[in-house]
Amino acid sequence: MDLHRIKKSIWHTTLLFVLLFVSLTHAQPPQETLEIKEITQPVEIIKDLWGISHIYAQNQSDLFFAQGYNVARDRLFQLEMWRRTATGTMAEILGEKSLRNDIGARLFKFRADMKQELNHYHPDGEEIITSFVRGINAYIDLTNENPGLLPIEFRFLGIKPEHWTPEVVVSRHNGLYRNVGSELSLARRVQAMGGDLVEQLSNFHPGDPQLELAEGLDVSIIPNNVLDLYRARSSGVRFAPEDIV
């Protein structure tokens, strides 16, 4: 069976935003033309036989804009769940059962200098992440104009996607402290047994850590429920039949 590419062109004046798709059919679907204002030079996305997108752009800003647009087109409901989890707004759609999740999310929210954080990932981090977010939001705006583009989950829940911000992207740091429970357990063992003995009884290979508590820290006074909000924040989103409208 021959492979044919389905070409979708997104024009704004002389700017071209092209989506090429691999098709297993012989029919050549019609072209679709949309306006995109945010890109400055031609951008091409080729989706291969396995559904993997290959993005070709002339500059960095357009590249990451296209990445954001493309991921929103493919995973919009997942992005909306990520945004609500990160911003502590899940209870808006799921009610009281998600309230502690939201409280935990807001408790662990990033509060340091955002520009410094973005540029810590990459010297051009602020530009890259801002462009990525603009791409996501451009597709969300398109769904507002054409609700038929929304995945069926939005219709089930009676909701619409909302705009992303760089803060939502930075919420990825929430995945970096998932070992906080084991860290607390390790600290308690070090306080009770001493760092040397814990090292002998544990397997830290290939590392060779020097286990000692921070000066003045008494982990014995930390209650077991201190991590309840952390665990609530880290728990997954669960839907029930009554959540469907």
XYZ file of C-alpha atoms in Angstrom:
245
model
C 0.000 0.000 0.000
C 1.418 3.389 -1.003
C 2.028 6.055 1.622
C 0.545 9.466 0.914
C 1.021 12.627 2.921
C -1.916 14.677 3.989
C -0.877 18.286 4.009
C -2.533 20.874 6.198
C -1.349 24.447 5.749
C -1.789 27.194 8.307
C -1.208 30.601 6.745
C -0.841 34.091 8.101
C 0.079 36.499 5.293
C 3.288 34.952 3.967
C 3.846 32.737 6.998
C 3.355 29.036 6.674
C 2.614 26.516 9.376
C 2.379 23.137 7.694
C 1.214 19.860 9.154
C 2.117 16.828 7.077
C 0.596 13.499 7.953
C 1.416 10.026 6.695
C -1.683 8.290 5.343
C -2.254 4.674 4.456
C -5.165 5.502 2.175
C -5.071 6.237 -1.539
C -7.443 9.169 -1.263
C -5.878 12.619 -0.921
C -7.864 14.582 1.700
C -8.497 18.288 1.043
C -6.204 20.965 2.393
C -7.290 23.045 5.359
C -6.140 26.644 5.764
C -6.107 28.440 9.137
C -4.598 31.701 10.352
C -1.714 31.655 12.830
C -0.287 34.983 13.959
C 2.407 33.935 16.374
C 5.035 32.386 14.083
C 7.580 34.424 12.144
C 8.919 31.934 9.585
C 7.761 28.708 7.915
C 7.327 25.746 10.270
C 6.667 22.169 9.235
C 5.392 19.274 11.324
C 5.550 15.820 9.782
C 3.669 13.074 11.578
C 5.074 9.702 10.573
C 3.467 6.293 10.256
C 3.811 5.672 14.005
C 2.236 8.981 15.008
C 5.536 10.610 15.967
C 5.770 14.295 15.096
C 8.914 15.719 13.496
C 9.122 19.512 13.746
C 11.193 21.641 11.369
C 11.499 25.358 12.104
C 13.767 28.232 11.113
C 14.223 29.648 14.600
C 14.007 28.587 18.214
C 10.874 30.514 19.150
C 8.841 29.080 16.275
C 10.165 25.594 17.012
C 8.898 25.523 20.581
C 5.686 27.308 19.650
C 5.054 24.483 17.192
C 5.889 21.903 19.846
C 3.347 23.425 22.216
C 0.712 23.645 19.485
C 1.347 20.070 18.422
C 1.218 18.558 21.908
C -2.001 20.446 22.645
C -3.525 19.092 19.446
C -2.559 15.541 20.421
C -2.971 15.607 24.225
C -5.263 18.466 25.165
C -7.196 16.665 27.904
C -3.976 15.405 29.483
C -2.616 18.958 29.451
C -5.766 20.291 31.088
C -5.552 17.698 33.860
C -1.884 18.602 34.365
C -2.762 22.298 34.554
C -5.541 21.744 37.081
C -3.368 19.444 39.179
C -0.526 21.977 39.151
C -2.682 24.996 39.968
C -4.842 23.316 42.596
C -8.105 23.769 40.688
C -9.235 20.168 40.320
C -12.007 20.607 42.900
C -13.669 23.062 40.523
C -14.747 20.104 38.398
C -14.608 17.138 40.800
C -15.850 18.759 43.985
C -14.888 18.152 47.592
C -13.175 14.819 46.953
C -10.338 16.719 45.244
C -10.094 19.519 47.791
C -7.103 18.113 49.685
C -5.324 17.479 46.392
C -5.761 21.161 45.577
C -4.609 22.287 49.024
C -1.494 20.143 48.664
C -0.814 21.519 45.190
C -0.997 25.090 46.439
C 1.141 24.287 49.470
C 3.945 22.934 47.273
C 3.594 25.611 44.600
C 6.833 27.105 43.269
C 7.330 30.543 44.837
C 10.867 31.562 43.914
C 12.037 33.860 41.109
C 10.325 32.525 37.969
C 12.668 34.100 35.414
C 15.710 32.757 37.226
C 14.106 29.313 37.386
C 13.265 29.236 33.676
C 16.766 30.268 32.675
C 18.270 27.718 35.047
C 17.071 24.937 32.737
C 18.668 26.559 29.685
C 20.237 29.975 28.938
C 17.212 30.659 26.709
C 14.782 28.927 29.040
C 12.441 31.880 29.397
C 12.055 32.230 25.626
C 11.732 28.474 25.076
C 9.103 27.858 27.742
C 7.164 31.021 26.928
C 7.030 30.012 23.258
C 5.923 26.495 24.205
C 3.127 27.916 26.356
C 2.051 30.298 23.582
C 1.754 27.321 21.248
C -0.465 25.441 23.696
C -2.640 28.494 24.201
C -2.926 29.110 20.455
C -4.487 25.690 20.014
C -6.757 26.230 23.020
C -7.944 29.466 21.396
C -8.659 27.487 18.236
C -10.852 25.057 20.193
C -12.778 28.001 21.620
C -13.572 29.029 18.055
C -14.308 25.461 17.007
C -15.521 23.353 19.985
C -15.727 20.331 17.701
C -11.947 20.043 18.045
C -12.243 19.268 21.761
C -11.588 15.668 22.817
C -14.675 13.849 24.033
C -13.532 13.970 27.688
C -14.282 17.697 27.794
C -17.844 17.077 26.676
C -18.258 14.301 29.245
C -17.168 16.616 32.068
C -18.801 19.762 30.721
C -15.565 21.780 30.881
C -13.278 23.733 28.569
C -9.464 23.908 28.590
C -7.893 27.035 30.030
C -4.659 28.799 29.191
C -1.303 27.586 30.413
C 1.376 29.748 32.038
C 5.112 29.139 32.512
C 4.297 28.319 36.148
C 2.398 25.236 34.988
C 5.477 24.025 33.111
C 7.656 24.591 36.166
C 5.269 22.434 38.196
C 7.241 19.506 36.766
C 9.402 19.969 39.872
C 6.561 18.325 41.787
C 7.755 15.026 40.380
C 11.217 15.548 41.847
C 10.213 15.165 45.489
C 8.261 11.925 45.224
C 10.899 10.261 47.398
C 10.224 12.578 50.345
C 8.640 9.695 52.279
C 11.702 7.483 51.913
C 13.945 10.447 52.767
C 12.068 10.971 56.025
C 12.303 7.257 56.811
C 16.049 7.324 56.125
C 16.506 10.376 58.351
C 14.711 8.615 61.199
C 16.990 5.585 60.862
C 20.079 7.778 60.859
C 18.929 9.517 64.028
C 18.152 6.206 65.761
C 21.161 4.153 64.592
C 23.785 6.574 63.375
C 24.843 7.240 59.807
C 27.693 4.701 59.705
C 25.501 1.754 60.686
C 22.741 2.769 58.282
C 25.318 2.915 55.477
C 26.489 -0.598 56.336
C 22.943 -1.976 56.373
C 21.814 -0.190 53.203
C 22.687 -0.502 49.542
C 23.605 2.864 48.062
C 25.765 1.388 45.296
C 27.388 2.927 43.330
C 27.095 5.988 45.553
C 28.936 6.454 48.835
C 26.882 8.999 50.788
C 27.879 10.470 54.108
C 24.688 10.169 56.117
C 24.214 12.799 58.787
C 21.309 14.939 59.901
C 21.250 18.684 59.507
C 22.365 20.450 62.653
C 19.461 20.981 65.044
C 17.077 18.668 63.182
C 15.097 16.290 65.402
C 13.054 14.055 63.112
C 11.498 12.241 66.074
C 9.149 15.175 66.616
C 7.847 15.054 63.032
C 4.353 13.483 63.178
C 3.392 10.687 60.822
C 0.615 12.765 59.276
C 2.990 15.558 58.240
C 3.053 14.147 54.708
C -0.716 13.794 54.312
C -1.059 16.840 52.060
C 2.011 15.780 50.128
C 0.446 12.374 49.529
C -2.830 14.010 48.534
C -0.963 16.232 46.087
C 0.830 13.227 44.619
C -2.242 11.027 44.244
C -3.689 10.586 40.786
C -6.924 11.970 39.411
C -9.823 9.532 39.606
C -13.127 9.980 37.851
C -16.447 8.428 38.829
C -19.666 7.997 36.828
C -21.262 10.871 38.732
C -18.583 13.254 37.410
C -20.009 12.951 33.903
C -22.577 15.613 33.070
